[in-house]
Coordinates of C-alpha atoms and ligand atoms in Angstrom, one line a residue:
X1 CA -22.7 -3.4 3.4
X2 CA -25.6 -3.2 0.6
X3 CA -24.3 -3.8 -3.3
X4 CA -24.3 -0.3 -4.6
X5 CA -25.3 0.3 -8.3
X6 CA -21.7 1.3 -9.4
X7 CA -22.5 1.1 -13.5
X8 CA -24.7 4.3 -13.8
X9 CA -24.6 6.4 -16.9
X10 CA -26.3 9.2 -15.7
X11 CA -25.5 13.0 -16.5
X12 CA -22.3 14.7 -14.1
X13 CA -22.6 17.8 -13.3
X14 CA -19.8 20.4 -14.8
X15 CA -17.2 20.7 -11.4
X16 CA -14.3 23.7 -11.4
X17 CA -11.2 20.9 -10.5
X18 CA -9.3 23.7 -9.0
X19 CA -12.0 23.7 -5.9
X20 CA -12.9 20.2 -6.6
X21 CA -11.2 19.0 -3.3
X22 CA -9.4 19.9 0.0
X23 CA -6.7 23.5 -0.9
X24 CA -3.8 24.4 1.3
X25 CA -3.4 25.0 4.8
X26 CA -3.8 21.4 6.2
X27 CA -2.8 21.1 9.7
X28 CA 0.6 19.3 11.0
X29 CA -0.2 15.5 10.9
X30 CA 3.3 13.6 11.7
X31 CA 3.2 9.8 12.0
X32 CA 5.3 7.0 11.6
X33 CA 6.1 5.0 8.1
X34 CA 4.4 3.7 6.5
X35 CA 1.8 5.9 7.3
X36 CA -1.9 5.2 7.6
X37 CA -4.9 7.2 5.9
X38 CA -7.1 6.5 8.5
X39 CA -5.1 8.7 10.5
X40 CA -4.8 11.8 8.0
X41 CA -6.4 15.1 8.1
X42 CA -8.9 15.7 5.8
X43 CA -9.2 11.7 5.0
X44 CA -7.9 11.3 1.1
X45 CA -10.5 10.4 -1.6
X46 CA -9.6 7.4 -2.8
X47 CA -13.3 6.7 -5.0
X48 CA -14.5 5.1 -2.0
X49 CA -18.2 6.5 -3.1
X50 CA -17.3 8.2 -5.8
X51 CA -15.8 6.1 -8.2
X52 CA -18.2 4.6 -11.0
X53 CA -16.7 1.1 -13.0
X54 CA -17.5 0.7 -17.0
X55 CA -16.6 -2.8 -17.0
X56 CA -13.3 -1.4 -18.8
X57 CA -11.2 -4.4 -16.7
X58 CA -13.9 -7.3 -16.8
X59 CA -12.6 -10.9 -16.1
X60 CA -8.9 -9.3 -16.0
X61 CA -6.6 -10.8 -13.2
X62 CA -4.4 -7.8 -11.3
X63 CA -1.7 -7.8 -8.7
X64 CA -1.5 -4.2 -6.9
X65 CA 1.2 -3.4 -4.4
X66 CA 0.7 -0.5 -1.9
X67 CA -3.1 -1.0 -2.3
X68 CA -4.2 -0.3 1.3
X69 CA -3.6 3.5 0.7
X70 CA -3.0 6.4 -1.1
X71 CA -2.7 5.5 -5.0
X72 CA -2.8 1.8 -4.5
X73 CA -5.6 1.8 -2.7
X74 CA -7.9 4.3 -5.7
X75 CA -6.3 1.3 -8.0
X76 CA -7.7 -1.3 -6.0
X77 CA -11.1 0.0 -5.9
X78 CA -11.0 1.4 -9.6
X79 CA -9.9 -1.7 -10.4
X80 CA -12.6 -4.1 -8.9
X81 CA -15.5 -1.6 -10.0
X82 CA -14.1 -2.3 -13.6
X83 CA -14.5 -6.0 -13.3
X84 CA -11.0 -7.3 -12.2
X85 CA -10.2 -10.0 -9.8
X86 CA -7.5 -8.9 -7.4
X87 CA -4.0 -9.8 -5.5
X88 CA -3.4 -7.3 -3.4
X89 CA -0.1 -6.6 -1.5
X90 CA 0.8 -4.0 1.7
X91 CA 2.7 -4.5 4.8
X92 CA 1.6 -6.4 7.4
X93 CA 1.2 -3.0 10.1
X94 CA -1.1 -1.4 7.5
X95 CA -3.7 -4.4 7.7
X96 CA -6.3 -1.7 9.4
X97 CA -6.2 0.4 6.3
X98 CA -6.1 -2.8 4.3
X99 CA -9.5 -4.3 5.7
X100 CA -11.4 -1.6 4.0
X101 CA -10.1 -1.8 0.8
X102 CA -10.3 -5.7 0.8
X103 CA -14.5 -4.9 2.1
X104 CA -14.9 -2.4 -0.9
X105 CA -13.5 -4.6 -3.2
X106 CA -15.6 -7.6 -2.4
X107 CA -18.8 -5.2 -2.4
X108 CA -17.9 -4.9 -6.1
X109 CA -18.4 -8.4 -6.7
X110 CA -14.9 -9.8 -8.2
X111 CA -12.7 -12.1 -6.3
X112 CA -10.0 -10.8 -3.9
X113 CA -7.6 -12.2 -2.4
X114 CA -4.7 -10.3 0.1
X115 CA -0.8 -11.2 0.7
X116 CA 0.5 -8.9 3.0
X117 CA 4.5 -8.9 3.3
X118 CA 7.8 -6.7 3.0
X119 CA 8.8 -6.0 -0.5
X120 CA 12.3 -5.7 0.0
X121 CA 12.9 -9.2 0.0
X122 CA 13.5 -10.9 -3.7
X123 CA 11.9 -14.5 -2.4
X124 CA 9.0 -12.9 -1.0
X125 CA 8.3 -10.7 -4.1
X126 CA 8.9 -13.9 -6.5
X127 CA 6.2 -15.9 -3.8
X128 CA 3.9 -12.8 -3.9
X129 CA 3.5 -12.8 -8.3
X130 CA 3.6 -17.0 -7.7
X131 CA 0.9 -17.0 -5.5
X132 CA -1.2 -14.0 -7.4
X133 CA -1.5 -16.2 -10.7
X134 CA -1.9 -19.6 -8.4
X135 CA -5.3 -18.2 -6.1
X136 CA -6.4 -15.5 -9.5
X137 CA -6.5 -18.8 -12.0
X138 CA -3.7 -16.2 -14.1
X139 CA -2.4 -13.0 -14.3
X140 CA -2.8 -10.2 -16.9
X141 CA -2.0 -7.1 -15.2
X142 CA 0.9 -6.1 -12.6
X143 CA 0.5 -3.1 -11.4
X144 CA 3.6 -1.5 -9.3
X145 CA 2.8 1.3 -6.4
X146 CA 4.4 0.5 -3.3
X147 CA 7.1 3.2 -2.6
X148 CA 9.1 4.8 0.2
X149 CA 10.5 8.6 0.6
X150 CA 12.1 9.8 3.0
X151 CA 13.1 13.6 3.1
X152 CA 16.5 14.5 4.5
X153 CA 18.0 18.0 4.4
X154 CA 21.9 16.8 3.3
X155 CA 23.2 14.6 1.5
X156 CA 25.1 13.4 4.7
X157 CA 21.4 12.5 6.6
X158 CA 20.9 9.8 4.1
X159 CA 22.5 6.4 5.6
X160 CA 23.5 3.7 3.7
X161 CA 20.6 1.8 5.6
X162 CA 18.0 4.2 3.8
X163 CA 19.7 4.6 0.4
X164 CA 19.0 1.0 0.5
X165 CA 15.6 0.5 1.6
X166 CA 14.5 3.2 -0.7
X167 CA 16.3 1.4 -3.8
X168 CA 14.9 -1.8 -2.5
X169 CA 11.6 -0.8 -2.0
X170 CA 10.8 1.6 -5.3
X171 CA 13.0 -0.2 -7.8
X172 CA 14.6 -4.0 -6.7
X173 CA 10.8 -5.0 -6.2
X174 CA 9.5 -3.8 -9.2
X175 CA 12.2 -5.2 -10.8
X176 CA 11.8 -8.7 -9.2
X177 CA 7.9 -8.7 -9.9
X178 CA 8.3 -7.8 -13.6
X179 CA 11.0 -10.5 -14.4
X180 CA 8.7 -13.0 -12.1
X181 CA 5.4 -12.0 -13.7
X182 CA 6.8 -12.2 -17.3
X183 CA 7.1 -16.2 -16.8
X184 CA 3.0 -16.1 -16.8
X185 CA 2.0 -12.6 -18.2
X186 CA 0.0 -13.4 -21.7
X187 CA 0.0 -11.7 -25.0
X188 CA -2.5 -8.7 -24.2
X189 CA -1.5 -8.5 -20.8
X190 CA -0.1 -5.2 -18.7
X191 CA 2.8 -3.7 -16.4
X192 CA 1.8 -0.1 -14.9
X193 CA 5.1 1.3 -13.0
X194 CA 4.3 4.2 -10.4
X195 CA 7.2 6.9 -11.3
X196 CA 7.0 10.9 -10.1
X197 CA 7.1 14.3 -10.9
X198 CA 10.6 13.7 -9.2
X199 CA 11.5 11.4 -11.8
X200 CA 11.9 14.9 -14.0
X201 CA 11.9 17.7 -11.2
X202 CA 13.6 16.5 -7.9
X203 CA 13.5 18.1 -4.8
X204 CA 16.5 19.1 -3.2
X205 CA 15.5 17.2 0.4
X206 CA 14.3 13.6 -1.9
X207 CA 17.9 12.7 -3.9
X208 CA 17.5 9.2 -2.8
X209 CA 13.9 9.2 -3.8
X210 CA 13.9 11.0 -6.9
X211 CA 16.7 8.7 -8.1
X212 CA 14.8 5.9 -7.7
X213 CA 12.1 7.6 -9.7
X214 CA 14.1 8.2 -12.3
X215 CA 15.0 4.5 -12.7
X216 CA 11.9 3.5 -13.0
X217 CA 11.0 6.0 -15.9
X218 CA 14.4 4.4 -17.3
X219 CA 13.3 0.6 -16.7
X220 CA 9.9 0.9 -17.6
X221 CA 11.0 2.5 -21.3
X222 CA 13.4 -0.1 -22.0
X223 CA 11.5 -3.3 -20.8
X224 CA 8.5 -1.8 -22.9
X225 CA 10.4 -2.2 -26.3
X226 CA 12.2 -6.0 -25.0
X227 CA 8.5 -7.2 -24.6
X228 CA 6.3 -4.8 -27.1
X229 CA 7.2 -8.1 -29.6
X230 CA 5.1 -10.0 -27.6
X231 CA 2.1 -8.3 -27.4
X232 CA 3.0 -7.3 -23.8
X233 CA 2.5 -3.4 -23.3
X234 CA 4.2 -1.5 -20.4
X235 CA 4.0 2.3 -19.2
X236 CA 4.0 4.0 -16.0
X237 CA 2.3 6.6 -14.2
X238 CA 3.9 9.5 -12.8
X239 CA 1.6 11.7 -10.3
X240 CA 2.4 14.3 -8.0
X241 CA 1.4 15.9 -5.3
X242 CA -0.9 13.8 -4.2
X243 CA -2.5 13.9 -0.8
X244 CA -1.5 10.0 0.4
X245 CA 0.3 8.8 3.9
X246 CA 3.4 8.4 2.1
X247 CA 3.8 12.5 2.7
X248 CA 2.8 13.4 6.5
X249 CA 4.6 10.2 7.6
X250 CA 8.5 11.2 6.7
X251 CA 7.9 12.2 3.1
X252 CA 7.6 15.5 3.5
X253 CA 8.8 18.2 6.9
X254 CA 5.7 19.0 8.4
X255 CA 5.9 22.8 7.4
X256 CA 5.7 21.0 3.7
X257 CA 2.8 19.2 4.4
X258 CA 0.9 22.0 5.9
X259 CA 0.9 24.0 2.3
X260 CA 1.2 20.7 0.2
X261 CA -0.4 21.4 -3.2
X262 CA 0.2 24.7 -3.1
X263 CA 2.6 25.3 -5.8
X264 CA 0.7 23.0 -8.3
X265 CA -0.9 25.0 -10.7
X266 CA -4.0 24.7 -9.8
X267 CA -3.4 25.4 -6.0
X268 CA -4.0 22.0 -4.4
X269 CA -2.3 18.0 -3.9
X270 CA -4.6 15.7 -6.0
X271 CA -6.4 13.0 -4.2
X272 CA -5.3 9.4 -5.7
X273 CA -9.1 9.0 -7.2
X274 CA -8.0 11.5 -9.9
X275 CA -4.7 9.0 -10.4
X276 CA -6.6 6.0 -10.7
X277 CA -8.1 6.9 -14.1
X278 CA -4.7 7.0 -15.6
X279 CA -4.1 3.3 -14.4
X280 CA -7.2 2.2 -15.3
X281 CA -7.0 3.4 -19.0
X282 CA -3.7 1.8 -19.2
X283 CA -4.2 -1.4 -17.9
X284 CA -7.3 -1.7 -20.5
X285 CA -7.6 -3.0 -23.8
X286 CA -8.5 0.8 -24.9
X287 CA -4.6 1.5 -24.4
X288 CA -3.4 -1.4 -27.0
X289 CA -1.1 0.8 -28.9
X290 CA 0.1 2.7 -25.7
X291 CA 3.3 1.5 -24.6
X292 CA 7.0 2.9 -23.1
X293 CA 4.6 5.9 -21.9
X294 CA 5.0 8.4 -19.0
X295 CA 1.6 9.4 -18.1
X296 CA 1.9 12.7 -15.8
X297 CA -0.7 13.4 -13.2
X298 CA 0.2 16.8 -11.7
X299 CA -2.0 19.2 -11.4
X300 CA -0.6 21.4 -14.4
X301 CA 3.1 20.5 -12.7
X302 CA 4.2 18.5 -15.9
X303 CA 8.0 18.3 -16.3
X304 CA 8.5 14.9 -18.5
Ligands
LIG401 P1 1.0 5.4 0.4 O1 1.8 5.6 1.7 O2 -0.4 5.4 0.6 O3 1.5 4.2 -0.4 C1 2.8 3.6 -0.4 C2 2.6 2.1 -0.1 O4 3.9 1.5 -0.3 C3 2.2 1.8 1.4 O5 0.8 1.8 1.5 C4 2.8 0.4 1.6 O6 1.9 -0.6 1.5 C5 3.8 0.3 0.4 N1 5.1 -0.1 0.9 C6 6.1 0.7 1.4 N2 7.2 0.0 1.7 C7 6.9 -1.3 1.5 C8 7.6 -2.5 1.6 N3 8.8 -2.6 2.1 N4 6.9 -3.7 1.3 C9 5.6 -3.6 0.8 N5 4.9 -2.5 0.6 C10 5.6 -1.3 1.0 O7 1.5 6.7 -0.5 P2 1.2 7.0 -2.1 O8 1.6 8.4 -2.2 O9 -0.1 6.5 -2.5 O10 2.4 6.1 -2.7 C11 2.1 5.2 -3.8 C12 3.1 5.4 -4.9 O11 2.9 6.7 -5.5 C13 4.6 5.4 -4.4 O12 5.4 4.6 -5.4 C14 5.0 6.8 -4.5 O13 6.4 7.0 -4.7 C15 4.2 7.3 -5.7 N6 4.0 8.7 -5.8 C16 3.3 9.4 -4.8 C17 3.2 10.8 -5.0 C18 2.5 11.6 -4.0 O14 2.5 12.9 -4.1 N7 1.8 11.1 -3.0 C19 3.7 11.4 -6.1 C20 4.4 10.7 -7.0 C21 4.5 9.3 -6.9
LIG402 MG1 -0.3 2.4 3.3

């Protein structure tokens, strides 16, 4: 693939966000967890030619979970177009998604480096940060987005087996890769958690889910003020609804997904290039006296 010039400053046009991207009715799209966004209906816009790097993240070292798709994967490439070197982590079935990250990542010239594997295991996640600072040379930013939801109707649908793999997944890894990444994470360096909207607003169908959200609003404000001493700043972002597998493929019932967006104020999901930003900016040495934030990404849906 030809190098792209990803560094221009020229003029942007004015654009109404409200018809900025795809609006409600989207067609029924099931598929199996994790999902894959090769397989959605219109594809998400994840910056893939869109998303122009300032150099806001040059020479910074990054490990991203869930970067094949959805958020993770805007991250990734908002991320390398702003000069980081990258770890990035997804499960091993969503390597197709994953080979076009790694390829846009590499086209913007920093050094990347994959390690696919299943978060809900506390030696793979202590390998995964291990290895990160071992093949970046260090580690400055950790950046959390893997997550699994799983709608169910009752209370009585959700098995023990899911309450688990839900808490595993959203809030034992993070927590394993923060207390892992603090042995290396430098004076200037960066956690970004991945809350919700449900963190504040749950859905009836997501009380596994949304829990798990909360916790990591919860985690994220208290770990913030334990390390803020030194010099270590951590926030997290909390988007929603935004048009990613995680919602066709057992998130959401399909009649859901087929008017997903709808109720957001401005009448549409957001596509995880408009979350990226958010990560971006607090990753960077621009946010150094941002720290135990919530930043909400919703649409006009704010409830924190
Ligand atoms: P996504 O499906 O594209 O990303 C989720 C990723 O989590 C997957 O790509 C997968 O790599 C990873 N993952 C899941 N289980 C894993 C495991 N056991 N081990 C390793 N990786 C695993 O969907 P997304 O919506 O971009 O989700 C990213 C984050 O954003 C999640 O934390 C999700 O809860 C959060 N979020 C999403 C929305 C939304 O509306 N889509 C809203 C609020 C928060
Ligand atoms: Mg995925």
């Amino acid at each position: 693939m030809a190098k792209r010039d990803r560094t221009s400053t020229r003029d942007q046009a004015v654009t109404d966000p409200t018809d900025q991207y795809p609006r409600p009715p989207f067609q029924r799209q099931p598929q199996p967890a994790p999902g894959l966004a090769l397989n959605m209906v219109p594809k998400p816009d994840h910056g893939e030619t869109s998303y122009v790097g300032h150099g806001r993240l040059k020479g910074r070292k990054a490990l991203i979970t869930g970067a094949d798709s959805g958020i993770g994967r805007a991250v990734a490439i908002a991320f390398a177009r702003e000069g980081a070197s990258l770890m990035l982590n997804y499960l091993p079935e969503e390597e197709e998604d994953a080979r076009e990250v790694l390829e846009l990542a590499k086209d913007a010239g920093v050094d990347v480096h994959a390690l696919p594997g299943d978060l809900t295991d506390e030696t793979f996640c202590t390998r995964l940060v291990d290895q990160a600072h071992e093949k970046l040379g260090g580690l400055d930013l950790v950046i959390n987005v893997a997550g699994k939801q799983t709608w169910q109707e009752s209370i009585r649908d959700i098995t023990s087996e899911q309450f688990d793999a839900t808490f595993k997944t959203n809030v034992y890894a993070m927590f394993w890769i923060c207390r892992q990444a603090l042995t290396y994470l430098p004076a200037g360096g960066a956690i970004v958690n991945t809350a919700s909207i449900q963190s504040y607003d749950p859905s009836a169908i997501l009380a596994d889910y949304a829990s798990t959200k909360a916790a990591i609003v919860a985690f994220t404000k208290a770990l913030a003020q334990q390390v803020a001493k030194d010099g270590i700043r951590v926030n997290a972002v909390a988007p929603g609804p935004i048009w990613t597998p995680l919602q066709p493929s057992g998130g959401q019932p399909q009649e859901k997904v087929e008017h997903f967006g709808a109720n957001a104020p401005m009448g549409r999901p957001g596509q995880p290039v408009e979350v990226a930003p958010a990560y971006v900016f607090l990753a960077s040495p621009e946010a150094s006296f941002v720290t135990a934030e919530v930043y909400g990404v919703t649409g006009g849906h704010s409830a924190s």
